[in-house]
Amino acid sequence: EGTARNAAANGRWEGAALARNAANNVIFFVNRDQILHYWPEVQPLVKSALEHSQGEFDPTDILGYLIAQSMQLWVSIDGQVNGMAVTQICTFPRYRSLHIVLLAGQEAFSGWILEMLRSIEIWAKAMGCVCVTENGRPGWEKAEERLHLGYKKTYITMSKCL
């Protein structure tokens, strides 16, 4: 967390290692120039996460948003990419929020995800966001109960395909 705070204080996010956990995973924000470098390893995780979505995006859409810098890519690396998140800053009339669009990886609750969320939260605060939101499957609510991450259910999403 100290590394993330230092990066926030210095305004140096792109490519900065934001956290390192006991398992030696390195969590960092991927700068625009490095997205294509990491994409071959990240794309299968993006695809996996999108399999549980409502079809809003496909991997090519996500890549386009990342390159356009309207979404941000985060990775966890332990020799190779073992987790990733895609985030998006949402600006509302009353406040800014950071939305976690996708979150996927191997052994998600083995430790990297906790550091990933901490890094994202610190970055969001530095970007002027007052909260972090995430839409997910019902299992995320159970994970919150087990891990006490500080998130609470604020909405449910209902949909009807036409």
Short mmCIF file of N, CA and C in Angstrom, two decimals:
data_model
loop_
_atom_site.label_atom_id
_atom_site.label_comp_id
_atom_site.label_asym_id
_atom_site.label_seq_id
_atom_site.Cartn_x
_atom_site.Cartn_y
_atom_site.Cartn_z
N GLU A 1 0.83 -1.20 0.00
CA GLU A 1 0.00 0.00 0.00
C GLU A 1 0.86 1.25 0.00
N GLY A 2 2.01 1.20 0.68
CA GLY A 2 2.90 2.34 0.70
C GLY A 2 3.35 2.73 -0.69
N THR A 3 3.63 1.75 -1.54
CA THR A 3 4.05 2.04 -2.91
C THR A 3 2.93 2.74 -3.66
N ALA A 4 1.70 2.31 -3.45
CA ALA A 4 0.56 2.95 -4.10
C ALA A 4 0.41 4.38 -3.63
N ARG A 5 0.56 4.61 -2.33
CA ARG A 5 0.44 5.97 -1.80
C ARG A 5 1.55 6.87 -2.37
N ASN A 6 2.77 6.32 -2.47
CA ASN A 6 3.87 7.09 -3.04
C ASN A 6 3.58 7.45 -4.49
N ALA A 7 3.05 6.50 -5.25
CA ALA A 7 2.72 6.77 -6.65
C ALA A 7 1.64 7.82 -6.74
N ALA A 8 0.65 7.77 -5.84
CA ALA A 8 -0.42 8.76 -5.84
C ALA A 8 0.13 10.13 -5.51
N ALA A 9 1.00 10.19 -4.51
CA ALA A 9 1.56 11.48 -4.09
C ALA A 9 2.40 12.10 -5.20
N ASN A 10 3.08 11.28 -5.96
CA ASN A 10 3.94 11.78 -7.03
C ASN A 10 3.20 11.94 -8.35
N GLY A 11 1.94 11.49 -8.41
CA GLY A 11 1.18 11.59 -9.65
C GLY A 11 1.69 10.66 -10.73
N ARG A 12 2.45 9.65 -10.38
CA ARG A 12 3.04 8.71 -11.35
C ARG A 12 2.31 7.39 -11.27
N TRP A 13 1.28 7.25 -12.09
CA TRP A 13 0.50 6.03 -12.06
C TRP A 13 0.87 5.08 -13.17
N GLU A 14 1.06 5.62 -14.34
CA GLU A 14 1.20 4.75 -15.50
C GLU A 14 2.43 3.87 -15.39
N GLY A 15 2.17 2.58 -15.32
CA GLY A 15 3.26 1.62 -15.25
C GLY A 15 3.88 1.48 -13.88
N ALA A 16 3.37 2.24 -12.91
CA ALA A 16 3.95 2.18 -11.56
C ALA A 16 3.49 0.91 -10.85
N ALA A 17 4.43 0.24 -10.20
CA ALA A 17 4.04 -0.90 -9.36
C ALA A 17 3.35 -0.32 -8.14
N LEU A 18 2.09 -0.68 -7.96
CA LEU A 18 1.32 -0.08 -6.89
C LEU A 18 1.31 -0.91 -5.63
N ALA A 19 1.48 -2.20 -5.77
CA ALA A 19 1.44 -3.06 -4.58
C ALA A 19 2.20 -4.35 -4.86
N ARG A 20 2.66 -4.94 -3.79
CA ARG A 20 3.30 -6.25 -3.85
C ARG A 20 2.82 -6.99 -2.62
N ASN A 21 2.29 -8.19 -2.82
CA ASN A 21 1.81 -8.93 -1.66
C ASN A 21 2.79 -10.03 -1.27
N ALA A 22 2.44 -10.76 -0.22
CA ALA A 22 3.35 -11.79 0.32
C ALA A 22 3.66 -12.87 -0.71
N ALA A 23 2.74 -13.11 -1.65
CA ALA A 23 2.97 -14.12 -2.68
C ALA A 23 3.83 -13.57 -3.82
N ASN A 24 4.31 -12.34 -3.66
CA ASN A 24 5.17 -11.67 -4.63
C ASN A 24 4.44 -11.27 -5.92
N ASN A 25 3.14 -11.13 -5.85
CA ASN A 25 2.40 -10.56 -6.99
C ASN A 25 2.67 -9.07 -7.04
N VAL A 26 2.82 -8.56 -8.23
CA VAL A 26 2.97 -7.12 -8.42
C VAL A 26 1.70 -6.64 -9.11
N ILE A 27 1.09 -5.60 -8.55
CA ILE A 27 -0.14 -5.02 -9.08
C ILE A 27 0.23 -3.68 -9.69
N PHE A 28 -0.21 -3.42 -10.92
CA PHE A 28 0.04 -2.09 -11.46
C PHE A 28 -0.96 -1.69 -12.53
N PHE A 29 -1.03 -0.39 -12.69
CA PHE A 29 -1.85 0.28 -13.69
C PHE A 29 -1.04 0.25 -14.98
N VAL A 30 -1.63 -0.23 -16.05
CA VAL A 30 -0.92 -0.36 -17.32
C VAL A 30 -1.10 0.91 -18.14
N ASN A 31 0.02 1.53 -18.51
CA ASN A 31 -0.10 2.74 -19.30
C ASN A 31 -0.50 2.40 -20.74
N ARG A 32 -1.00 3.40 -21.43
CA ARG A 32 -1.53 3.22 -22.78
C ARG A 32 -0.52 2.56 -23.72
N ASP A 33 0.74 2.95 -23.60
CA ASP A 33 1.77 2.43 -24.49
C ASP A 33 2.08 0.95 -24.25
N GLN A 34 1.67 0.41 -23.11
CA GLN A 34 1.96 -0.98 -22.77
C GLN A 34 0.75 -1.91 -22.91
N ILE A 35 -0.42 -1.36 -23.23
CA ILE A 35 -1.64 -2.18 -23.31
C ILE A 35 -1.47 -3.31 -24.31
N LEU A 36 -0.98 -3.01 -25.50
CA LEU A 36 -0.84 -4.06 -26.51
C LEU A 36 0.20 -5.11 -26.11
N HIS A 37 1.18 -4.71 -25.33
CA HIS A 37 2.18 -5.65 -24.83
C HIS A 37 1.53 -6.70 -23.91
N TYR A 38 0.65 -6.25 -23.03
CA TYR A 38 0.00 -7.16 -22.07
C TYR A 38 -1.25 -7.83 -22.61
N TRP A 39 -1.81 -7.30 -23.70
CA TRP A 39 -3.09 -7.79 -24.20
C TRP A 39 -3.12 -9.31 -24.46
N PRO A 40 -2.09 -9.93 -25.05
CA PRO A 40 -2.16 -11.38 -25.28
C PRO A 40 -2.41 -12.19 -24.00
N GLU A 41 -1.87 -11.72 -22.87
CA GLU A 41 -2.09 -12.42 -21.60
C GLU A 41 -3.40 -12.00 -20.93
N VAL A 42 -3.80 -10.76 -21.15
CA VAL A 42 -5.00 -10.21 -20.50
C VAL A 42 -6.27 -10.63 -21.24
N GLN A 43 -6.20 -10.72 -22.55
CA GLN A 43 -7.39 -10.99 -23.36
C GLN A 43 -8.16 -12.23 -22.94
N PRO A 44 -7.51 -13.37 -22.62
CA PRO A 44 -8.29 -14.52 -22.17
C PRO A 44 -9.05 -14.25 -20.86
N LEU A 45 -8.46 -13.46 -19.97
CA LEU A 45 -9.14 -13.10 -18.73
C LEU A 45 -10.32 -12.18 -19.00
N VAL A 46 -10.14 -11.25 -19.93
CA VAL A 46 -11.23 -10.36 -20.34
C VAL A 46 -12.37 -11.19 -20.92
N LYS A 47 -12.01 -12.11 -21.81
CA LYS A 47 -13.02 -12.97 -22.43
C LYS A 47 -13.77 -13.78 -21.38
N SER A 48 -13.04 -14.33 -20.43
CA SER A 48 -13.65 -15.11 -19.35
C SER A 48 -14.63 -14.28 -18.54
N ALA A 49 -14.24 -13.07 -18.19
CA ALA A 49 -15.12 -12.19 -17.42
C ALA A 49 -16.36 -11.82 -18.23
N LEU A 50 -16.18 -11.59 -19.52
CA LEU A 50 -17.31 -11.19 -20.37
C LEU A 50 -18.31 -12.32 -20.58
N GLU A 51 -17.88 -13.56 -20.38
CA GLU A 51 -18.81 -14.68 -20.51
C GLU A 51 -19.92 -14.63 -19.47
N HIS A 52 -19.72 -13.85 -18.41
CA HIS A 52 -20.72 -13.71 -17.35
C HIS A 52 -21.45 -12.38 -17.44
N SER A 53 -21.28 -11.67 -18.54
CA SER A 53 -21.91 -10.36 -18.70
C SER A 53 -23.22 -10.49 -19.48
N GLN A 54 -23.82 -9.38 -19.76
CA GLN A 54 -25.05 -9.34 -20.54
C GLN A 54 -24.77 -9.06 -22.01
N GLY A 55 -23.51 -9.18 -22.43
CA GLY A 55 -23.16 -8.98 -23.82
C GLY A 55 -22.92 -7.52 -24.20
N GLU A 56 -22.68 -6.67 -23.20
CA GLU A 56 -22.44 -5.25 -23.47
C GLU A 56 -21.18 -5.01 -24.29
N PHE A 57 -20.17 -5.84 -24.06
CA PHE A 57 -18.87 -5.66 -24.70
C PHE A 57 -18.37 -7.00 -25.22
N ASP A 58 -17.43 -6.92 -26.15
CA ASP A 58 -16.61 -8.08 -26.47
C ASP A 58 -15.16 -7.64 -26.22
N PRO A 59 -14.20 -8.55 -26.24
CA PRO A 59 -12.82 -8.16 -25.93
C PRO A 59 -12.28 -7.02 -26.80
N THR A 60 -12.68 -6.99 -28.07
CA THR A 60 -12.21 -5.92 -28.95
C THR A 60 -12.74 -4.56 -28.50
N ASP A 61 -13.97 -4.52 -28.02
CA ASP A 61 -14.52 -3.26 -27.50
C ASP A 61 -13.70 -2.78 -26.31
N ILE A 62 -13.40 -3.70 -25.39
CA ILE A 62 -12.62 -3.34 -24.20
C ILE A 62 -11.26 -2.81 -24.62
N LEU A 63 -10.59 -3.50 -25.54
CA LEU A 63 -9.29 -3.04 -26.02
C LEU A 63 -9.39 -1.63 -26.59
N GLY A 64 -10.42 -1.37 -27.37
CA GLY A 64 -10.61 -0.03 -27.94
C GLY A 64 -10.76 1.04 -26.87
N TYR A 65 -11.55 0.74 -25.84
CA TYR A 65 -11.73 1.71 -24.74
C TYR A 65 -10.43 1.92 -23.97
N LEU A 66 -9.65 0.86 -23.79
CA LEU A 66 -8.37 1.00 -23.10
C LEU A 66 -7.41 1.88 -23.89
N ILE A 67 -7.32 1.64 -25.19
CA ILE A 67 -6.42 2.43 -26.03
C ILE A 67 -6.88 3.88 -26.09
N ALA A 68 -8.19 4.09 -26.11
CA ALA A 68 -8.74 5.45 -26.13
C ALA A 68 -8.65 6.12 -24.76
N GLN A 69 -8.24 5.38 -23.76
CA GLN A 69 -8.08 5.85 -22.38
C GLN A 69 -9.39 6.23 -21.71
N SER A 70 -10.51 5.67 -22.18
CA SER A 70 -11.77 5.89 -21.47
C SER A 70 -12.01 4.77 -20.46
N MET A 71 -11.16 3.75 -20.47
CA MET A 71 -11.12 2.73 -19.43
C MET A 71 -9.65 2.51 -19.07
N GLN A 72 -9.43 1.92 -17.90
CA GLN A 72 -8.08 1.70 -17.41
C GLN A 72 -7.86 0.21 -17.18
N LEU A 73 -6.64 -0.24 -17.43
CA LEU A 73 -6.27 -1.64 -17.25
C LEU A 73 -5.32 -1.77 -16.06
N TRP A 74 -5.62 -2.73 -15.22
CA TRP A 74 -4.80 -3.08 -14.06
C TRP A 74 -4.42 -4.54 -14.19
N VAL A 75 -3.20 -4.90 -13.84
CA VAL A 75 -2.80 -6.30 -13.89
C VAL A 75 -2.11 -6.71 -12.60
N SER A 76 -2.20 -8.00 -12.32
CA SER A 76 -1.46 -8.64 -11.25
C SER A 76 -0.53 -9.62 -11.95
N ILE A 77 0.75 -9.54 -11.62
CA ILE A 77 1.74 -10.40 -12.26
C ILE A 77 2.51 -11.16 -11.19
N ASP A 78 2.61 -12.45 -11.40
CA ASP A 78 3.43 -13.33 -10.58
C ASP A 78 4.23 -14.17 -11.58
N GLY A 79 5.15 -13.55 -12.27
CA GLY A 79 5.87 -14.22 -13.36
C GLY A 79 5.10 -14.11 -14.66
N GLN A 80 3.80 -14.15 -14.59
CA GLN A 80 2.90 -13.95 -15.73
C GLN A 80 1.64 -13.27 -15.19
N VAL A 81 0.80 -12.78 -16.08
CA VAL A 81 -0.44 -12.13 -15.65
C VAL A 81 -1.33 -13.19 -15.02
N ASN A 82 -1.70 -12.98 -13.77
CA ASN A 82 -2.59 -13.91 -13.09
C ASN A 82 -3.90 -13.27 -12.66
N GLY A 83 -4.06 -11.98 -12.95
CA GLY A 83 -5.30 -11.28 -12.63
C GLY A 83 -5.34 -9.94 -13.33
N MET A 84 -6.55 -9.45 -13.54
CA MET A 84 -6.69 -8.15 -14.19
C MET A 84 -7.99 -7.50 -13.77
N ALA A 85 -8.02 -6.19 -13.91
CA ALA A 85 -9.24 -5.41 -13.71
C ALA A 85 -9.29 -4.36 -14.80
N VAL A 86 -10.49 -4.02 -15.20
CA VAL A 86 -10.72 -2.90 -16.11
C VAL A 86 -11.64 -1.96 -15.36
N THR A 87 -11.25 -0.70 -15.28
CA THR A 87 -12.04 0.29 -14.56
C THR A 87 -12.43 1.44 -15.48
N GLN A 88 -13.39 2.24 -15.01
CA GLN A 88 -13.84 3.39 -15.78
C GLN A 88 -14.29 4.47 -14.81
N ILE A 89 -13.78 5.68 -14.98
CA ILE A 89 -14.22 6.80 -14.16
C ILE A 89 -15.56 7.28 -14.70
N CYS A 90 -16.52 7.42 -13.80
CA CYS A 90 -17.86 7.91 -14.15
C CYS A 90 -18.05 9.26 -13.47
N THR A 91 -18.33 10.28 -14.25
CA THR A 91 -18.54 11.61 -13.71
C THR A 91 -20.03 11.93 -13.73
N PHE A 92 -20.57 12.11 -12.54
CA PHE A 92 -21.98 12.45 -12.36
C PHE A 92 -22.09 13.93 -12.00
N PRO A 93 -23.27 14.50 -12.07
CA PRO A 93 -23.40 15.91 -11.70
C PRO A 93 -22.93 16.22 -10.27
N ARG A 94 -23.03 15.27 -9.36
CA ARG A 94 -22.72 15.53 -7.96
C ARG A 94 -21.40 14.93 -7.48
N TYR A 95 -20.85 13.96 -8.21
CA TYR A 95 -19.60 13.34 -7.77
C TYR A 95 -19.00 12.48 -8.87
N ARG A 96 -17.76 12.05 -8.64
CA ARG A 96 -17.07 11.11 -9.52
C ARG A 96 -16.99 9.76 -8.81
N SER A 97 -17.09 8.71 -9.59
CA SER A 97 -17.04 7.36 -9.08
C SER A 97 -16.14 6.54 -10.00
N LEU A 98 -15.50 5.54 -9.46
CA LEU A 98 -14.73 4.62 -10.29
C LEU A 98 -15.51 3.31 -10.34
N HIS A 99 -15.81 2.86 -11.54
CA HIS A 99 -16.57 1.63 -11.72
C HIS A 99 -15.62 0.53 -12.17
N ILE A 100 -15.67 -0.61 -11.49
CA ILE A 100 -14.90 -1.77 -11.91
C ILE A 100 -15.76 -2.49 -12.94
N VAL A 101 -15.35 -2.40 -14.18
CA VAL A 101 -16.10 -2.97 -15.30
C VAL A 101 -15.89 -4.48 -15.35
N LEU A 102 -14.64 -4.92 -15.20
CA LEU A 102 -14.29 -6.33 -15.23
C LEU A 102 -13.24 -6.62 -14.17
N LEU A 103 -13.33 -7.81 -13.61
CA LEU A 103 -12.34 -8.27 -12.64
C LEU A 103 -12.26 -9.78 -12.79
N ALA A 104 -11.09 -10.28 -13.13
CA ALA A 104 -10.96 -11.73 -13.35
C ALA A 104 -9.52 -12.15 -13.14
N GLY A 105 -9.36 -13.42 -12.83
CA GLY A 105 -8.02 -13.95 -12.68
C GLY A 105 -8.03 -15.34 -12.09
N GLN A 106 -6.83 -15.83 -11.87
CA GLN A 106 -6.64 -17.16 -11.31
C GLN A 106 -6.64 -17.05 -9.79
N GLU A 107 -7.33 -17.98 -9.15
CA GLU A 107 -7.37 -18.01 -7.69
C GLU A 107 -7.60 -16.62 -7.13
N ALA A 108 -8.74 -16.04 -7.53
CA ALA A 108 -9.04 -14.64 -7.22
C ALA A 108 -8.91 -14.28 -5.75
N PHE A 109 -9.25 -15.17 -4.87
CA PHE A 109 -9.23 -14.80 -3.46
C PHE A 109 -7.99 -15.30 -2.73
N SER A 110 -6.92 -15.56 -3.50
CA SER A 110 -5.67 -16.02 -2.91
C SER A 110 -4.80 -14.87 -2.43
N GLY A 111 -5.18 -13.66 -2.67
CA GLY A 111 -4.40 -12.53 -2.18
C GLY A 111 -4.27 -11.41 -3.18
N TRP A 112 -4.08 -11.72 -4.45
CA TRP A 112 -3.87 -10.64 -5.41
C TRP A 112 -5.07 -9.72 -5.50
N ILE A 113 -6.26 -10.26 -5.35
CA ILE A 113 -7.44 -9.42 -5.52
C ILE A 113 -7.55 -8.37 -4.41
N LEU A 114 -7.12 -8.71 -3.21
CA LEU A 114 -7.16 -7.75 -2.12
C LEU A 114 -6.24 -6.57 -2.41
N GLU A 115 -5.03 -6.87 -2.88
CA GLU A 115 -4.09 -5.81 -3.23
C GLU A 115 -4.57 -5.02 -4.45
N MET A 116 -5.18 -5.71 -5.40
CA MET A 116 -5.71 -5.04 -6.58
C MET A 116 -6.77 -4.02 -6.16
N LEU A 117 -7.71 -4.45 -5.33
CA LEU A 117 -8.76 -3.54 -4.90
C LEU A 117 -8.21 -2.37 -4.10
N ARG A 118 -7.25 -2.62 -3.22
CA ARG A 118 -6.63 -1.53 -2.46
C ARG A 118 -5.97 -0.52 -3.40
N SER A 119 -5.24 -1.01 -4.38
CA SER A 119 -4.57 -0.12 -5.33
C SER A 119 -5.58 0.70 -6.13
N ILE A 120 -6.63 0.04 -6.59
CA ILE A 120 -7.68 0.72 -7.35
C ILE A 120 -8.33 1.80 -6.49
N GLU A 121 -8.61 1.48 -5.23
CA GLU A 121 -9.26 2.43 -4.34
C GLU A 121 -8.38 3.65 -4.08
N ILE A 122 -7.10 3.44 -3.87
CA ILE A 122 -6.17 4.56 -3.64
C ILE A 122 -6.10 5.43 -4.89
N TRP A 123 -6.01 4.79 -6.06
CA TRP A 123 -5.96 5.53 -7.32
C TRP A 123 -7.24 6.32 -7.54
N ALA A 124 -8.39 5.67 -7.26
CA ALA A 124 -9.68 6.34 -7.44
C ALA A 124 -9.76 7.60 -6.58
N LYS A 125 -9.33 7.49 -5.35
CA LYS A 125 -9.36 8.65 -4.45
C LYS A 125 -8.47 9.77 -4.98
N ALA A 126 -7.28 9.39 -5.47
CA ALA A 126 -6.36 10.39 -6.03
C ALA A 126 -6.94 11.06 -7.28
N MET A 127 -7.83 10.35 -7.99
CA MET A 127 -8.47 10.89 -9.19
C MET A 127 -9.73 11.68 -8.86
N GLY A 128 -10.03 11.86 -7.59
CA GLY A 128 -11.19 12.65 -7.19
C GLY A 128 -12.48 11.86 -7.08
N CYS A 129 -12.40 10.55 -7.11
CA CYS A 129 -13.60 9.72 -6.97
C CYS A 129 -13.95 9.58 -5.50
N VAL A 130 -15.25 9.55 -5.21
CA VAL A 130 -15.69 9.41 -3.83
C VAL A 130 -16.15 7.99 -3.50
N CYS A 131 -16.25 7.14 -4.53
CA CYS A 131 -16.63 5.75 -4.28
C CYS A 131 -16.16 4.87 -5.43
N VAL A 132 -16.18 3.57 -5.16
CA VAL A 132 -15.87 2.55 -6.17
C VAL A 132 -17.10 1.66 -6.26
N THR A 133 -17.53 1.37 -7.49
CA THR A 133 -18.67 0.49 -7.69
C THR A 133 -18.25 -0.70 -8.54
N GLU A 134 -19.03 -1.77 -8.45
CA GLU A 134 -18.76 -2.97 -9.23
C GLU A 134 -20.07 -3.72 -9.39
N ASN A 135 -20.34 -4.19 -10.59
CA ASN A 135 -21.46 -5.08 -10.82
C ASN A 135 -20.89 -6.48 -10.94
N GLY A 136 -21.50 -7.42 -10.28
CA GLY A 136 -20.97 -8.76 -10.35
C GLY A 136 -22.03 -9.81 -10.10
N ARG A 137 -21.58 -11.03 -10.19
CA ARG A 137 -22.47 -12.16 -9.92
C ARG A 137 -22.75 -12.25 -8.42
N PRO A 138 -23.80 -12.99 -8.04
CA PRO A 138 -24.16 -13.10 -6.62
C PRO A 138 -23.01 -13.58 -5.72
N GLY A 139 -22.07 -14.31 -6.27
CA GLY A 139 -20.94 -14.79 -5.47
C GLY A 139 -20.10 -13.68 -4.87
N TRP A 140 -20.11 -12.50 -5.49
CA TRP A 140 -19.33 -11.39 -4.96
C TRP A 140 -19.87 -10.93 -3.62
N GLU A 141 -21.18 -11.01 -3.45
CA GLU A 141 -21.76 -10.64 -2.16
C GLU A 141 -21.27 -11.59 -1.06
N LYS A 142 -21.19 -12.87 -1.38
CA LYS A 142 -20.68 -13.86 -0.43
C LYS A 142 -19.20 -13.61 -0.13
N ALA A 143 -18.44 -13.23 -1.17
CA ALA A 143 -17.02 -12.93 -0.98
C ALA A 143 -16.86 -11.74 -0.05
N GLU A 144 -17.72 -10.74 -0.20
CA GLU A 144 -17.67 -9.56 0.67
C GLU A 144 -17.92 -9.97 2.11
N GLU A 145 -18.91 -10.81 2.32
CA GLU A 145 -19.22 -11.26 3.68
C GLU A 145 -18.02 -12.00 4.30
N ARG A 146 -17.29 -12.75 3.48
CA ARG A 146 -16.15 -13.53 3.97
C ARG A 146 -14.90 -12.67 4.16
N LEU A 147 -14.67 -11.74 3.25
CA LEU A 147 -13.42 -10.99 3.27
C LEU A 147 -13.51 -9.61 3.91
N HIS A 148 -14.72 -9.11 4.11
CA HIS A 148 -14.93 -7.79 4.72
C HIS A 148 -14.15 -6.69 3.98
N LEU A 149 -14.42 -6.55 2.70
CA LEU A 149 -13.72 -5.58 1.86
C LEU A 149 -14.26 -4.16 2.02
N GLY A 150 -15.42 -4.02 2.65
CA GLY A 150 -16.00 -2.70 2.85
C GLY A 150 -17.04 -2.33 1.80
N TYR A 151 -17.36 -3.25 0.92
CA TYR A 151 -18.37 -2.99 -0.11
C TYR A 151 -19.73 -3.44 0.41
N LYS A 152 -20.78 -2.76 -0.04
CA LYS A 152 -22.13 -3.16 0.33
C LYS A 152 -23.03 -3.16 -0.90
N LYS A 153 -24.06 -3.96 -0.84
CA LYS A 153 -25.01 -4.01 -1.95
C LYS A 153 -25.85 -2.74 -1.91
N THR A 154 -25.82 -1.99 -3.01
CA THR A 154 -26.60 -0.75 -3.07
C THR A 154 -27.71 -0.82 -4.11
N TYR A 155 -27.58 -1.70 -5.07
CA TYR A 155 -28.57 -1.86 -6.12
C TYR A 155 -28.65 -3.33 -6.48
N ILE A 156 -29.72 -3.68 -7.15
CA ILE A 156 -29.74 -4.92 -7.89
C ILE A 156 -30.05 -4.52 -9.33
N THR A 157 -29.59 -5.31 -10.25
CA THR A 157 -29.83 -5.01 -11.65
C THR A 157 -30.78 -6.07 -12.21
N MET A 158 -31.83 -5.60 -12.80
CA MET A 158 -32.77 -6.51 -13.43
C MET A 158 -32.77 -6.17 -14.91
N SER A 159 -32.89 -7.16 -15.75
CA SER A 159 -32.89 -6.88 -17.19
C SER A 159 -33.93 -7.76 -17.87
N LYS A 160 -34.35 -7.29 -19.02
CA LYS A 160 -35.27 -8.04 -19.86
C LYS A 160 -34.83 -7.85 -21.29
N CYS A 161 -34.46 -8.93 -21.94
CA CYS A 161 -34.02 -8.83 -23.34
C CYS A 161 -35.25 -8.67 -24.23
N LEU A 162 -35.13 -7.80 -25.18
CA LEU A 162 -36.24 -7.55 -26.12
C LEU A 162 -35.89 -8.03 -27.52
#
